Amino acid sequence: MDTTVVHPARRYNYWLGGKDNFAVDRESGDQIAAVYPAIRTLARENRAFLGRAVRFLAEEAGVRQFLDIGTGIPSADNTHEVAQAVAPESRVVYVDNDPMVLVHARALLTSSPAGATAYLDADLRDPERILGDPQLAATLDLSRPVALVLVAVAHFLTDEDRPHERVARLVDALPAGSWLALTHFTTDHIPAAIVERMYAEFAAGRMKQDTVPRDRAGFARFFDGLELVEPGIVPVTEWRPRVPPEQRPSLAEASIYGAVARKP
C-alpha cells in the first residue's frame, strides 16, 4: 500500500466524510473541490443511487446475486446490506484493486448467515482475472442472473483501457436475465467556466486528471444490447428519486449519469 499516491477509493471516502484516507487523498480531494465545489454533493448522490439501484434489483427484479466492481471503502448502505435487507440469501462478490479497501471489506462487510460475501483483489481492466477467480465461482452461480454493479468506476478507465469492451466482456459472461447498474462522471451539466478551469489546472500540472468524463452518448454505449428500465439514462438524482424535485441538488451539482438495464 503506497500512502504517497492518491487512490480514488480513499479520496471518495474523504468526500463522503470518512476517515479511511491519507493526506495525499485529502489534498487531491481539496484540489478538485476548489475547482468543482459540488464534488462532495456528487459523491453523496452517487452513493444514494447505489442504494436505490440495489434495492430495485433485489425487490422488483428479484436479483439474488451481485458482482460489485470498484467497491470502495465500506460506508453506509453497502451493496450486500441493501440486498440482504430485502432477501437475506443474497450473495455478493466485491472487487477492488486497493489493498486498503479489501482489508476494510473483509473486516466490515459481513454477510447475513443465509447469504454470502466474497472479496477479490482485481481490476476492472482485467475482466478475465475477475471471471476466473475461484472465489467468484464459489460464491456466485453464473448460470443464474447476476447484477453487475459498476458505480463510479468506469470513468477511471481511459479510452486506451477500452472501458466499453471491458464492461461488455463481463456482461457477456453473465446469463440472460442479468443486470447492469452503472454510473459515470460527465461534464454535460457543469458550467463551461468550471470545465475550462478544470482542464487548465490539468494542463498546468497543478491537478492530476485521473477520471475521463464521458457525454451521454459515451455513457449510453455501455448499455448496447441491453434493455434500460425507466427512467433510462438520467443524472443519478433523477433515477427513481425518493425526494421531491425541490429537495434535490441541481444537475450541475451532481453531474454524473446513472442507469440500470437488463440483459435479454
PDB file of N, CA and C in Angstrom, residues 81-142:
ATOM      1  N   GLU A  81     -25.668  -5.112   2.250  1.00  0.00           N
ATOM      2  CA  GLU A  81     -26.594  -4.702   3.306  1.00  0.00           C
ATOM      3  C   GLU A  81     -27.955  -4.362   2.727  1.00  0.00           C
ATOM      4  N   VAL A  82     -27.962  -3.628   1.614  1.00  0.00           N
ATOM      5  CA  VAL A  82     -29.229  -3.267   0.975  1.00  0.00           C
ATOM      6  C   VAL A  82     -29.913  -4.515   0.424  1.00  0.00           C
ATOM      7  N   ALA A  83     -29.144  -5.348  -0.279  1.00  0.00           N
ATOM      8  CA  ALA A  83     -29.730  -6.547  -0.891  1.00  0.00           C
ATOM      9  C   ALA A  83     -30.235  -7.524   0.162  1.00  0.00           C
ATOM     10  N   GLN A  84     -29.442  -7.746   1.223  1.00  0.00           N
ATOM     11  CA  GLN A  84     -29.834  -8.736   2.230  1.00  0.00           C
ATOM     12  C   GLN A  84     -30.932  -8.228   3.156  1.00  0.00           C
ATOM     13  N   ALA A  85     -31.142  -6.906   3.199  1.00  0.00           N
ATOM     14  CA  ALA A  85     -32.289  -6.387   3.934  1.00  0.00           C
ATOM     15  C   ALA A  85     -33.586  -6.778   3.234  1.00  0.00           C
ATOM     16  N   VAL A  86     -33.502  -6.945   1.917  1.00  0.00           N
ATOM     17  CA  VAL A  86     -34.654  -7.396   1.132  1.00  0.00           C
ATOM     18  C   VAL A  86     -34.718  -8.915   1.116  1.00  0.00           C
ATOM     19  N   ALA A  87     -33.582  -9.540   0.827  1.00  0.00           N
ATOM     20  CA  ALA A  87     -33.512 -11.002   0.713  1.00  0.00           C
ATOM     21  C   ALA A  87     -32.234 -11.471   1.392  1.00  0.00           C
ATOM     22  N   PRO A  88     -32.320 -11.991   2.614  1.00  0.00           N
ATOM     23  CA  PRO A  88     -31.120 -12.378   3.369  1.00  0.00           C
ATOM     24  C   PRO A  88     -30.224 -13.384   2.647  1.00  0.00           C
ATOM     25  N   GLU A  89     -30.782 -14.121   1.694  1.00  0.00           N
ATOM     26  CA  GLU A  89     -29.986 -15.129   0.992  1.00  0.00           C
ATOM     27  C   GLU A  89     -29.141 -14.539  -0.135  1.00  0.00           C
ATOM     28  N   SER A  90     -29.184 -13.247  -0.324  1.00  0.00           N
ATOM     29  CA  SER A  90     -28.420 -12.611  -1.402  1.00  0.00           C
ATOM     30  C   SER A  90     -26.922 -12.857  -1.234  1.00  0.00           C
ATOM     31  N   ARG A  91     -26.252 -13.012  -2.371  1.00  0.00           N
ATOM     32  CA  ARG A  91     -24.818 -13.307  -2.388  1.00  0.00           C
ATOM     33  C   ARG A  91     -24.106 -12.201  -3.176  1.00  0.00           C
ATOM     34  N   VAL A  92     -22.999 -11.715  -2.619  1.00  0.00           N
ATOM     35  CA  VAL A  92     -22.314 -10.560  -3.202  1.00  0.00           C
ATOM     36  C   VAL A  92     -20.813 -10.834  -3.280  1.00  0.00           C
ATOM     37  N   VAL A  93     -20.245 -10.528  -4.434  1.00  0.00           N
ATOM     38  CA  VAL A  93     -18.794 -10.532  -4.598  1.00  0.00           C
ATOM     39  C   VAL A  93     -18.344  -9.093  -4.811  1.00  0.00           C
ATOM     40  N   TYR A  94     -17.465  -8.642  -3.930  1.00  0.00           N
ATOM     41  CA  TYR A  94     -16.886  -7.304  -4.030  1.00  0.00           C
ATOM     42  C   TYR A  94     -15.517  -7.396  -4.699  1.00  0.00           C
ATOM     43  N   VAL A  95     -15.235  -6.442  -5.576  1.00  0.00           N
ATOM     44  CA  VAL A  95     -13.952  -6.427  -6.286  1.00  0.00           C
ATOM     45  C   VAL A  95     -13.361  -5.024  -6.185  1.00  0.00           C
ATOM     46  N   ASP A  96     -12.082  -4.942  -5.814  1.00  0.00           N
ATOM     47  CA  ASP A  96     -11.382  -3.660  -5.829  1.00  0.00           C
ATOM     48  C   ASP A  96      -9.891  -3.923  -5.994  1.00  0.00           C
ATOM     49  N   ASN A  97      -9.166  -2.891  -6.430  1.00  0.00           N
ATOM     50  CA  ASN A  97      -7.722  -3.056  -6.649  1.00  0.00           C
ATOM     51  C   ASN A  97      -6.901  -2.337  -5.596  1.00  0.00           C
ATOM     52  N   ASP A  98      -7.533  -1.889  -4.508  1.00  0.00           N
ATOM     53  CA  ASP A  98      -6.810  -1.201  -3.441  1.00  0.00           C
ATOM     54  C   ASP A  98      -6.747  -2.099  -2.214  1.00  0.00           C
ATOM     55  N   PRO A  99      -5.551  -2.445  -1.725  1.00  0.00           N
ATOM     56  CA  PRO A  99      -5.436  -3.323  -0.550  1.00  0.00           C
ATOM     57  C   PRO A  99      -6.179  -2.790   0.670  1.00  0.00           C
ATOM     58  N   MET A 100      -6.197  -1.468   0.849  1.00  0.00           N
ATOM     59  CA  MET A 100      -6.877  -0.885   2.000  1.00  0.00           C
ATOM     60  C   MET A 100      -8.375  -1.159   1.936  1.00  0.00           C
ATOM     61  N   VAL A 101      -8.945  -1.059   0.734  1.00  0.00           N
ATOM     62  CA  VAL A 101     -10.366  -1.355   0.557  1.00  0.00           C
ATOM     63  C   VAL A 101     -10.656  -2.791   0.957  1.00  0.00           C
ATOM     64  N   LEU A 102      -9.804  -3.712   0.521  1.00  0.00           N
ATOM     65  CA  LEU A 102     -10.047  -5.130   0.793  1.00  0.00           C
ATOM     66  C   LEU A 102      -9.896  -5.453   2.274  1.00  0.00           C
ATOM     67  N   VAL A 103      -8.953  -4.808   2.946  1.00  0.00           N
ATOM     68  CA  VAL A 103      -8.804  -5.008   4.390  1.00  0.00           C
ATOM     69  C   VAL A 103     -10.076  -4.593   5.107  1.00  0.00           C
ATOM     70  N   HIS A 104     -10.595  -3.422   4.769  1.00  0.00           N
ATOM     71  CA  HIS A 104     -11.821  -2.943   5.400  1.00  0.00           C
ATOM     72  C   HIS A 104     -13.012  -3.813   5.009  1.00  0.00           C
ATOM     73  N   ALA A 105     -13.056  -4.219   3.762  1.00  0.00           N
ATOM     74  CA  ALA A 105     -14.181  -5.036   3.306  1.00  0.00           C
ATOM     75  C   ALA A 105     -14.253  -6.353   4.071  1.00  0.00           C
ATOM     76  N   ARG A 106     -13.129  -7.009   4.205  1.00  0.00           N
ATOM     77  CA  ARG A 106     -13.129  -8.291   4.912  1.00  0.00           C
ATOM     78  C   ARG A 106     -13.510  -8.122   6.382  1.00  0.00           C
ATOM     79  N   ALA A 107     -13.171  -6.971   6.953  1.00  0.00           N
ATOM     80  CA  ALA A 107     -13.463  -6.746   8.368  1.00  0.00           C
ATOM     81  C   ALA A 107     -14.906  -6.307   8.600  1.00  0.00           C
ATOM     82  N   LEU A 108     -15.463  -5.542   7.667  1.00  0.00           N
ATOM     83  CA  LEU A 108     -16.738  -4.879   7.924  1.00  0.00           C
ATOM     84  C   LEU A 108     -17.906  -5.403   7.095  1.00  0.00           C
ATOM     85  N   LEU A 109     -17.630  -5.933   5.910  1.00  0.00           N
ATOM     86  CA  LEU A 109     -18.733  -6.336   5.043  1.00  0.00           C
ATOM     87  C   LEU A 109     -19.075  -7.801   5.281  1.00  0.00           C
ATOM     88  N   THR A 110     -19.672  -8.049   6.425  1.00  0.00           N
ATOM     89  CA  THR A 110     -20.001  -9.420   6.799  1.00  0.00           C
ATOM     90  C   THR A 110     -21.431  -9.741   6.397  1.00  0.00           C
ATOM     91  N   SER A 111     -21.603 -10.901   5.829  1.00  0.00           N
ATOM     92  CA  SER A 111     -22.885 -11.308   5.289  1.00  0.00           C
ATOM     93  C   SER A 111     -23.851 -11.760   6.376  1.00  0.00           C
ATOM     94  N   SER A 112     -25.137 -11.772   6.013  1.00  0.00           N
ATOM     95  CA  SER A 112     -26.123 -12.449   6.854  1.00  0.00           C
ATOM     96  C   SER A 112     -25.837 -13.948   6.796  1.00  0.00           C
ATOM     97  N   PRO A 113     -26.247 -14.716   7.810  1.00  0.00           N
ATOM     98  CA  PRO A 113     -25.967 -16.164   7.797  1.00  0.00           C
ATOM     99  C   PRO A 113     -26.547 -16.879   6.583  1.00  0.00           C
ATOM    100  N   ALA A 114     -27.648 -16.345   6.045  1.00  0.00           N
ATOM    101  CA  ALA A 114     -28.297 -17.011   4.912  1.00  0.00           C
ATOM    102  C   ALA A 114     -27.613 -16.720   3.592  1.00  0.00           C
ATOM    103  N   GLY A 115     -26.856 -15.623   3.530  1.00  0.00           N
ATOM    104  CA  GLY A 115     -26.227 -15.228   2.286  1.00  0.00           C
ATOM    105  C   GLY A 115     -24.729 -15.454   2.304  1.00  0.00           C
ATOM    106  N   ALA A 116     -24.019 -14.697   1.465  1.00  0.00           N
ATOM    107  CA  ALA A 116     -22.568 -14.846   1.396  1.00  0.00           C
ATOM    108  C   ALA A 116     -21.960 -13.590   0.796  1.00  0.00           C
ATOM    109  N   THR A 117     -20.728 -13.287   1.206  1.00  0.00           N
ATOM    110  CA  THR A 117     -19.946 -12.233   0.568  1.00  0.00           C
ATOM    111  C   THR A 117     -18.531 -12.750   0.340  1.00  0.00           C
ATOM    112  N   ALA A 118     -17.912 -12.252  -0.720  1.00  0.00           N
ATOM    113  CA  ALA A 118     -16.513 -12.580  -1.014  1.00  0.00           C
ATOM    114  C   ALA A 118     -15.842 -11.319  -1.535  1.00  0.00           C
ATOM    115  N   TYR A 119     -14.496 -11.304  -1.510  1.00  0.00           N
ATOM    116  CA  TYR A 119     -13.743 -10.101  -1.817  1.00  0.00           C
ATOM    117  C   TYR A 119     -12.577 -10.470  -2.713  1.00  0.00           C
ATOM    118  N   LEU A 120     -12.518  -9.852  -3.897  1.00  0.00           N
ATOM    119  CA  LEU A 120     -11.472 -10.165  -4.856  1.00  0.00           C
ATOM    120  C   LEU A 120     -10.560  -8.972  -5.049  1.00  0.00           C
ATOM    121  N   ASP A 121      -9.257  -9.235  -5.082  1.00  0.00           N
ATOM    122  CA  ASP A 121      -8.259  -8.210  -5.399  1.00  0.00           C
ATOM    123  C   ASP A 121      -8.049  -8.262  -6.905  1.00  0.00           C
ATOM    124  N   ALA A 122      -8.759  -7.395  -7.615  1.00  0.00           N
ATOM    125  CA  ALA A 122      -8.687  -7.407  -9.074  1.00  0.00           C
ATOM    126  C   ALA A 122      -9.110  -6.046  -9.603  1.00  0.00           C
ATOM    127  N   ASP A 123      -8.998  -5.880 -10.913  1.00  0.00           N
ATOM    128  CA  ASP A 123      -9.197  -4.583 -11.546  1.00  0.00           C
ATOM    129  C   ASP A 123     -10.180  -4.733 -12.699  1.00  0.00           C
ATOM    130  N   LEU A 124     -11.023  -3.725 -12.880  1.00  0.00           N
ATOM    131  CA  LEU A 124     -11.973  -3.735 -13.992  1.00  0.00           C
ATOM    132  C   LEU A 124     -11.267  -3.884 -15.329  1.00  0.00           C
ATOM    133  N   ARG A 125     -10.016  -3.450 -15.409  1.00  0.00           N
ATOM    134  CA  ARG A 125      -9.261  -3.564 -16.657  1.00  0.00           C
ATOM    135  C   ARG A 125      -8.909  -5.009 -17.005  1.00  0.00           C
ATOM    136  N   ASP A 126      -9.112  -5.922 -16.062  1.00  0.00           N
ATOM    137  CA  ASP A 126      -8.761  -7.325 -16.283  1.00  0.00           C
ATOM    138  C   ASP A 126      -9.972  -8.216 -15.986  1.00  0.00           C
ATOM    139  N   PRO A 127     -10.971  -8.170 -16.860  1.00  0.00           N
ATOM    140  CA  PRO A 127     -12.180  -8.971 -16.595  1.00  0.00           C
ATOM    141  C   PRO A 127     -11.924 -10.463 -16.541  1.00  0.00           C
ATOM    142  N   GLU A 128     -10.925 -10.940 -17.265  1.00  0.00           N
ATOM    143  CA  GLU A 128     -10.656 -12.383 -17.253  1.00  0.00           C
ATOM    144  C   GLU A 128     -10.206 -12.836 -15.872  1.00  0.00           C
ATOM    145  N   ARG A 129      -9.421 -12.012 -15.208  1.00  0.00           N
ATOM    146  CA  ARG A 129      -8.989 -12.361 -13.849  1.00  0.00           C
ATOM    147  C   ARG A 129     -10.185 -12.414 -12.901  1.00  0.00           C
ATOM    148  N   ILE A 130     -11.089 -11.468 -13.049  1.00  0.00           N
ATOM    149  CA  ILE A 130     -12.276 -11.457 -12.195  1.00  0.00           C
ATOM    150  C   ILE A 130     -13.113 -12.699 -12.446  1.00  0.00           C
ATOM    151  N   LEU A 131     -13.389 -12.967 -13.717  1.00  0.00           N
ATOM    152  CA  LEU A 131     -14.265 -14.085 -14.066  1.00  0.00           C
ATOM    153  C   LEU A 131     -13.638 -15.438 -13.736  1.00  0.00           C
ATOM    154  N   GLY A 132     -12.309 -15.491 -13.732  1.00  0.00           N
ATOM    155  CA  GLY A 132     -11.633 -16.759 -13.476  1.00  0.00           C
ATOM    156  C   GLY A 132     -11.271 -16.997 -12.027  1.00  0.00           C
ATOM    157  N   ASP A 133     -11.592 -16.077 -11.155  1.00  0.00           N
ATOM    158  CA  ASP A 133     -11.218 -16.225  -9.749  1.00  0.00           C
ATOM    159  C   ASP A 133     -12.048 -17.328  -9.080  1.00  0.00           C
ATOM    160  N   PRO A 134     -11.418 -18.244  -8.378  1.00  0.00           N
ATOM    161  CA  PRO A 134     -12.154 -19.330  -7.721  1.00  0.00           C
ATOM    162  C   PRO A 134     -13.195 -18.833  -6.716  1.00  0.00           C
ATOM    163  N   GLN A 135     -12.921 -17.692  -6.065  1.00  0.00           N
ATOM    164  CA  GLN A 135     -13.883 -17.173  -5.093  1.00  0.00           C
ATOM    165  C   GLN A 135     -15.174 -16.723  -5.765  1.00  0.00           C
ATOM    166  N   LEU A 136     -15.052 -16.232  -6.993  1.00  0.00           N
ATOM    167  CA  LEU A 136     -16.256 -15.850  -7.732  1.00  0.00           C
ATOM    168  C   LEU A 136     -17.109 -17.085  -7.989  1.00  0.00           C
ATOM    169  N   ALA A 137     -16.460 -18.143  -8.476  1.00  0.00           N
ATOM    170  CA  ALA A 137     -17.187 -19.377  -8.779  1.00  0.00           C
ATOM    171  C   ALA A 137     -17.776 -20.010  -7.527  1.00  0.00           C
ATOM    172  N   ALA A 138     -17.093 -19.832  -6.386  1.00  0.00           N
ATOM    173  CA  ALA A 138     -17.581 -20.424  -5.136  1.00  0.00           C
ATOM    174  C   ALA A 138     -18.738 -19.633  -4.536  1.00  0.00           C
ATOM    175  N   THR A 139     -18.898 -18.382  -4.952  1.00  0.00           N
ATOM    176  CA  THR A 139     -19.904 -17.525  -4.337  1.00  0.00           C
ATOM    177  C   THR A 139     -21.112 -17.301  -5.234  1.00  0.00           C
ATOM    178  N   LEU A 140     -20.877 -17.122  -6.525  1.00  0.00           N
ATOM    179  CA  LEU A 140     -21.954 -16.839  -7.461  1.00  0.00           C
ATOM    180  C   LEU A 140     -22.148 -17.995  -8.433  1.00  0.00           C
ATOM    181  N   ASP A 141     -23.392 -18.231  -8.774  1.00  0.00           N
ATOM    182  CA  ASP A 141     -23.753 -19.237  -9.778  1.00  0.00           C
ATOM    183  C   ASP A 141     -24.006 -18.496 -11.088  1.00  0.00           C
ATOM    184  N   LEU A 142     -23.050 -18.571 -12.017  1.00  0.00           N
ATOM    185  CA  LEU A 142     -23.165 -17.807 -13.252  1.00  0.00           C
ATOM    186  C   LEU A 142     -24.135 -18.424 -14.247  1.00  0.00           C
TER     187      LEU A 142
END
